[in-house]
PDB file of C-alpha atoms in Angstrom:
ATOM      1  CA  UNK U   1       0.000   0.000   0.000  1.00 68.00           C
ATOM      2  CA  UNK U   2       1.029   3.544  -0.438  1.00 92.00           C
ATOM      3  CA  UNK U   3      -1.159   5.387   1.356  1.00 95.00           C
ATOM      4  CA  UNK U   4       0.791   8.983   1.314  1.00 96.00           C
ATOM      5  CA  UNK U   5       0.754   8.814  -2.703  1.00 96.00           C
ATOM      6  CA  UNK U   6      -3.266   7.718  -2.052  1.00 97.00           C
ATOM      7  CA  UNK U   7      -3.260  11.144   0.728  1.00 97.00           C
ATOM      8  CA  UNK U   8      -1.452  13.389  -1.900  1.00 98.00           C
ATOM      9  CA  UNK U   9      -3.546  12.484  -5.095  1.00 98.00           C
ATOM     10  CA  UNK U  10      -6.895  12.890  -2.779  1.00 98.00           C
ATOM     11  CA  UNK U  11      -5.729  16.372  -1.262  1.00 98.00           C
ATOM     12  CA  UNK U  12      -4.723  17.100  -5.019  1.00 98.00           C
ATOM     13  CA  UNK U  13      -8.303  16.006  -5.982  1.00 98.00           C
ATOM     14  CA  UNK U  14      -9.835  18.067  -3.346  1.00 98.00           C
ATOM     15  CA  UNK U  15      -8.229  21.386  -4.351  1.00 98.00           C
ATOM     16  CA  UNK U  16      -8.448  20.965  -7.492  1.00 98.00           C
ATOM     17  CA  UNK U  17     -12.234  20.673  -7.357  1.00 98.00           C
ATOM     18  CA  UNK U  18     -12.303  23.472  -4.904  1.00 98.00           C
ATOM     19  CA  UNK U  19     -10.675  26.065  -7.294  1.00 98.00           C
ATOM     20  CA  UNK U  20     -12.755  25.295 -10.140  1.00 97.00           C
ATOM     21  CA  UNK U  21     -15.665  25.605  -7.828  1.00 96.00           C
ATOM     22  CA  UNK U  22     -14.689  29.603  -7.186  1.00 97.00           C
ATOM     23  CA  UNK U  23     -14.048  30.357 -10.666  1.00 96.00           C
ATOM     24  CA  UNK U  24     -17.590  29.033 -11.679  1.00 95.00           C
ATOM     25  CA  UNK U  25     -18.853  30.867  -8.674  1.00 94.00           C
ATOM     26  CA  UNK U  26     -16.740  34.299  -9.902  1.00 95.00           C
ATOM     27  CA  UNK U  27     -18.349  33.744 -13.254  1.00 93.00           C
ATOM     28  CA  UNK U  28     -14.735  32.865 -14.918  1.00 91.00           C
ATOM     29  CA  UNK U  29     -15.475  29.398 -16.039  1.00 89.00           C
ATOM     30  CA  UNK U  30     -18.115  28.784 -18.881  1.00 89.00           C
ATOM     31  CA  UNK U  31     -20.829  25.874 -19.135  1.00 85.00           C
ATOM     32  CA  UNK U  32     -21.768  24.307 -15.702  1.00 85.00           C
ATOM     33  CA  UNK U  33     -19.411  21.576 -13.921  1.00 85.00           C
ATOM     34  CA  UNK U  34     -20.343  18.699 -10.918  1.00 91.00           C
ATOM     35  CA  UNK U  35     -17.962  18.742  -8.425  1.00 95.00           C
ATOM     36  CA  UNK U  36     -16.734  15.828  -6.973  1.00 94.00           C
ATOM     37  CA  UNK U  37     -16.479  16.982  -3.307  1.00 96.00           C
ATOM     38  CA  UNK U  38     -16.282  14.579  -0.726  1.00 96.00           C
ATOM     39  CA  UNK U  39     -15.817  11.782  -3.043  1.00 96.00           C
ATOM     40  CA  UNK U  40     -12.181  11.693  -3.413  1.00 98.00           C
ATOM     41  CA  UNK U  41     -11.512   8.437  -1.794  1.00 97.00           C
ATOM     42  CA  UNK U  42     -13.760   6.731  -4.284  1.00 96.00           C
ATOM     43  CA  UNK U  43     -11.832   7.871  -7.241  1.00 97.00           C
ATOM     44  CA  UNK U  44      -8.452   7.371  -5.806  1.00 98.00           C
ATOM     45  CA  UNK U  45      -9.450   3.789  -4.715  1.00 97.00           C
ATOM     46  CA  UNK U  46     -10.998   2.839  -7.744  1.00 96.00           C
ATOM     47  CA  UNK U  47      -8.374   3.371  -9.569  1.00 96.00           C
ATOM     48  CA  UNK U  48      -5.094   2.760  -7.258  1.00 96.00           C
ATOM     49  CA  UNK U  49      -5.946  -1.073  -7.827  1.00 96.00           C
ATOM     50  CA  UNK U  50      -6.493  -0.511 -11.733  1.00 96.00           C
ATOM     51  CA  UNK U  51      -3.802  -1.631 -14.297  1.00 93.00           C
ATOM     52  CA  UNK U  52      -2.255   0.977 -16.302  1.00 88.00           C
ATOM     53  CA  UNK U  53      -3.420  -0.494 -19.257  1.00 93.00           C
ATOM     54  CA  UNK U  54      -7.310  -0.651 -18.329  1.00 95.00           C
ATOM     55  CA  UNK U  55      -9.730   2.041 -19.438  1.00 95.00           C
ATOM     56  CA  UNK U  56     -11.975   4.070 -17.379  1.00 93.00           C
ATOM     57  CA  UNK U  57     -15.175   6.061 -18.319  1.00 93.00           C
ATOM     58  CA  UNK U  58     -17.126   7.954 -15.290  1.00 92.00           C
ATOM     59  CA  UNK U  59     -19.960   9.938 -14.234  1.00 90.00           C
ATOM     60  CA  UNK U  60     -20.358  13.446 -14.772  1.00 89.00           C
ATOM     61  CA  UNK U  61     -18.821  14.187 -11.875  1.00 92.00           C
ATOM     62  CA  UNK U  62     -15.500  12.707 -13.431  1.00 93.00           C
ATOM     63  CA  UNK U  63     -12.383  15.403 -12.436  1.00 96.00           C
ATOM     64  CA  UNK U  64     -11.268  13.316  -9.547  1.00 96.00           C
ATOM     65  CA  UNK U  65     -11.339   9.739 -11.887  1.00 96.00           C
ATOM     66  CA  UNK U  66      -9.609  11.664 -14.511  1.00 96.00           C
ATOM     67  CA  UNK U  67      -6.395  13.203 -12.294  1.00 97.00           C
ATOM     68  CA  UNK U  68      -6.421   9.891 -10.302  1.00 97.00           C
ATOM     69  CA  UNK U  69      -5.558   7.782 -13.676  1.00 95.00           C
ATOM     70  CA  UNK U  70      -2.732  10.421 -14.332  1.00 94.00           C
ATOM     71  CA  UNK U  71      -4.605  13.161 -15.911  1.00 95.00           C
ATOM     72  CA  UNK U  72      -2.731  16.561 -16.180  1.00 96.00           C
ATOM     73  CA  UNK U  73      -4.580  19.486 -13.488  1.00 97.00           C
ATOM     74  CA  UNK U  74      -3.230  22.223 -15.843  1.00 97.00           C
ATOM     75  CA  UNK U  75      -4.663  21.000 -18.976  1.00 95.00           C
ATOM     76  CA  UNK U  76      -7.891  19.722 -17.303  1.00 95.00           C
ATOM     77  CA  UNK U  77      -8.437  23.309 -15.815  1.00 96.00           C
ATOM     78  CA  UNK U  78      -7.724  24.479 -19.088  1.00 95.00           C
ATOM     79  CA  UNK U  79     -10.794  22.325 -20.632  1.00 94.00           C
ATOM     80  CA  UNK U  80     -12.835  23.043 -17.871  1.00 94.00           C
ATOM     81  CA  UNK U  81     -12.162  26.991 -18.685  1.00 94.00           C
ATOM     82  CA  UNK U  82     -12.638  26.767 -22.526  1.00 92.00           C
ATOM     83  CA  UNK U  83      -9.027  27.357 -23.476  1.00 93.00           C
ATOM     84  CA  UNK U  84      -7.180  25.911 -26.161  1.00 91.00           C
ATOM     85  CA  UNK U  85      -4.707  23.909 -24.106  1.00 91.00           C
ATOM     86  CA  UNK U  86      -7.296  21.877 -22.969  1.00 90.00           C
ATOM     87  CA  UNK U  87      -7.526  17.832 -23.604  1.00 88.00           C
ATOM     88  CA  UNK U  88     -10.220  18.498 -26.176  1.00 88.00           C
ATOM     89  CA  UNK U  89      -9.072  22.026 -27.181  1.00 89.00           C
ATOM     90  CA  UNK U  90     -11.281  23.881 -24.672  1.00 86.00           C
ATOM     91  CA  UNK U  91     -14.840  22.085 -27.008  1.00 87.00           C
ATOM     92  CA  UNK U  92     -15.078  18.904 -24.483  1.00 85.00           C
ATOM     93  CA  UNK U  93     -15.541  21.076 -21.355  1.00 85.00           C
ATOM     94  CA  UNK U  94     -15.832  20.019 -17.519  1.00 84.00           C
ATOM     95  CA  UNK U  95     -18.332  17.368 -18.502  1.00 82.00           C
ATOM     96  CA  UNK U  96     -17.118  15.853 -21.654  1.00 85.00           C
ATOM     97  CA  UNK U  97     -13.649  15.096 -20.574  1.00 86.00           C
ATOM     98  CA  UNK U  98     -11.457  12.580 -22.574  1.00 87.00           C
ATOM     99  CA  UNK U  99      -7.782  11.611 -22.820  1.00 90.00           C
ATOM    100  CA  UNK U 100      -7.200   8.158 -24.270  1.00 91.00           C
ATOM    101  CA  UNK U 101      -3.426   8.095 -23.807  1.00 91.00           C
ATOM    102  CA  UNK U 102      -3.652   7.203 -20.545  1.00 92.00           C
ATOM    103  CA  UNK U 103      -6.836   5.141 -20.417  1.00 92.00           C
ATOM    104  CA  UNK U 104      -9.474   7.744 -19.630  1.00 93.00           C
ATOM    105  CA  UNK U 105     -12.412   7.668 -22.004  1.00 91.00           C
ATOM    106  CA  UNK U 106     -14.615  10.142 -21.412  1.00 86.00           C
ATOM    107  CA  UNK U 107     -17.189  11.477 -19.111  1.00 85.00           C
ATOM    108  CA  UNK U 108     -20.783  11.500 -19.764  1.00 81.00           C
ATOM    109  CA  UNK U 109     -22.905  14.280 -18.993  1.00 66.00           C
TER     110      UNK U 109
END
């Protein structure tokens, strides 16, 4: 077990959701987004006993999934916020997230 890597990629999680949960409050982030809240553990468990080669698809509320399988925060929060360094170029948004290099194939919403 690794539980400090588990610790770090839930507090990661956490403030990760927790930022883009101000800028859509501020008005800064377009579209709506589901925060995953509370609901860290689940993601980081699910997929701590995954194989790097198996694919993943989630929920709507799918940011903490997608960083726990090795997803990069920047780029996600650059989906999320419309911009062009985005996963999907800013089009996929916070709900339509999809990165198949590293096994994460998309959120429905």
């Amino acid at each position: 077990m690794n539980l400090l890597k588990w610790y770090r990629e839930m507090l990661l999680i956490r403030v990760f959701e927790e930022s883009v949960g101000k800028l859509f409050t501020q008005g800064l982030a377009p579209g709506t987004s589901h925060l995953s809240i509370g609901q860290e553990a689940c993601a980081v468990g699910a997929v701590s006993v995954l194989d790097s080669t198996d694919q993943v698809f989630s929920t709507h509320r799918g940011h903490g999934h997608f960083l726990a399988k090795g997803g990069d925060p920047m780029m996600l929060m650059a989906e999320i916020l419309g911009r062009s360094g985005g996963y999907g170029n800013g089009f996929g948004g916070s709900q339509h997230t999809s990165y198949p290099t590293i096994g994460f194939n998309g959120t429905n919403g």
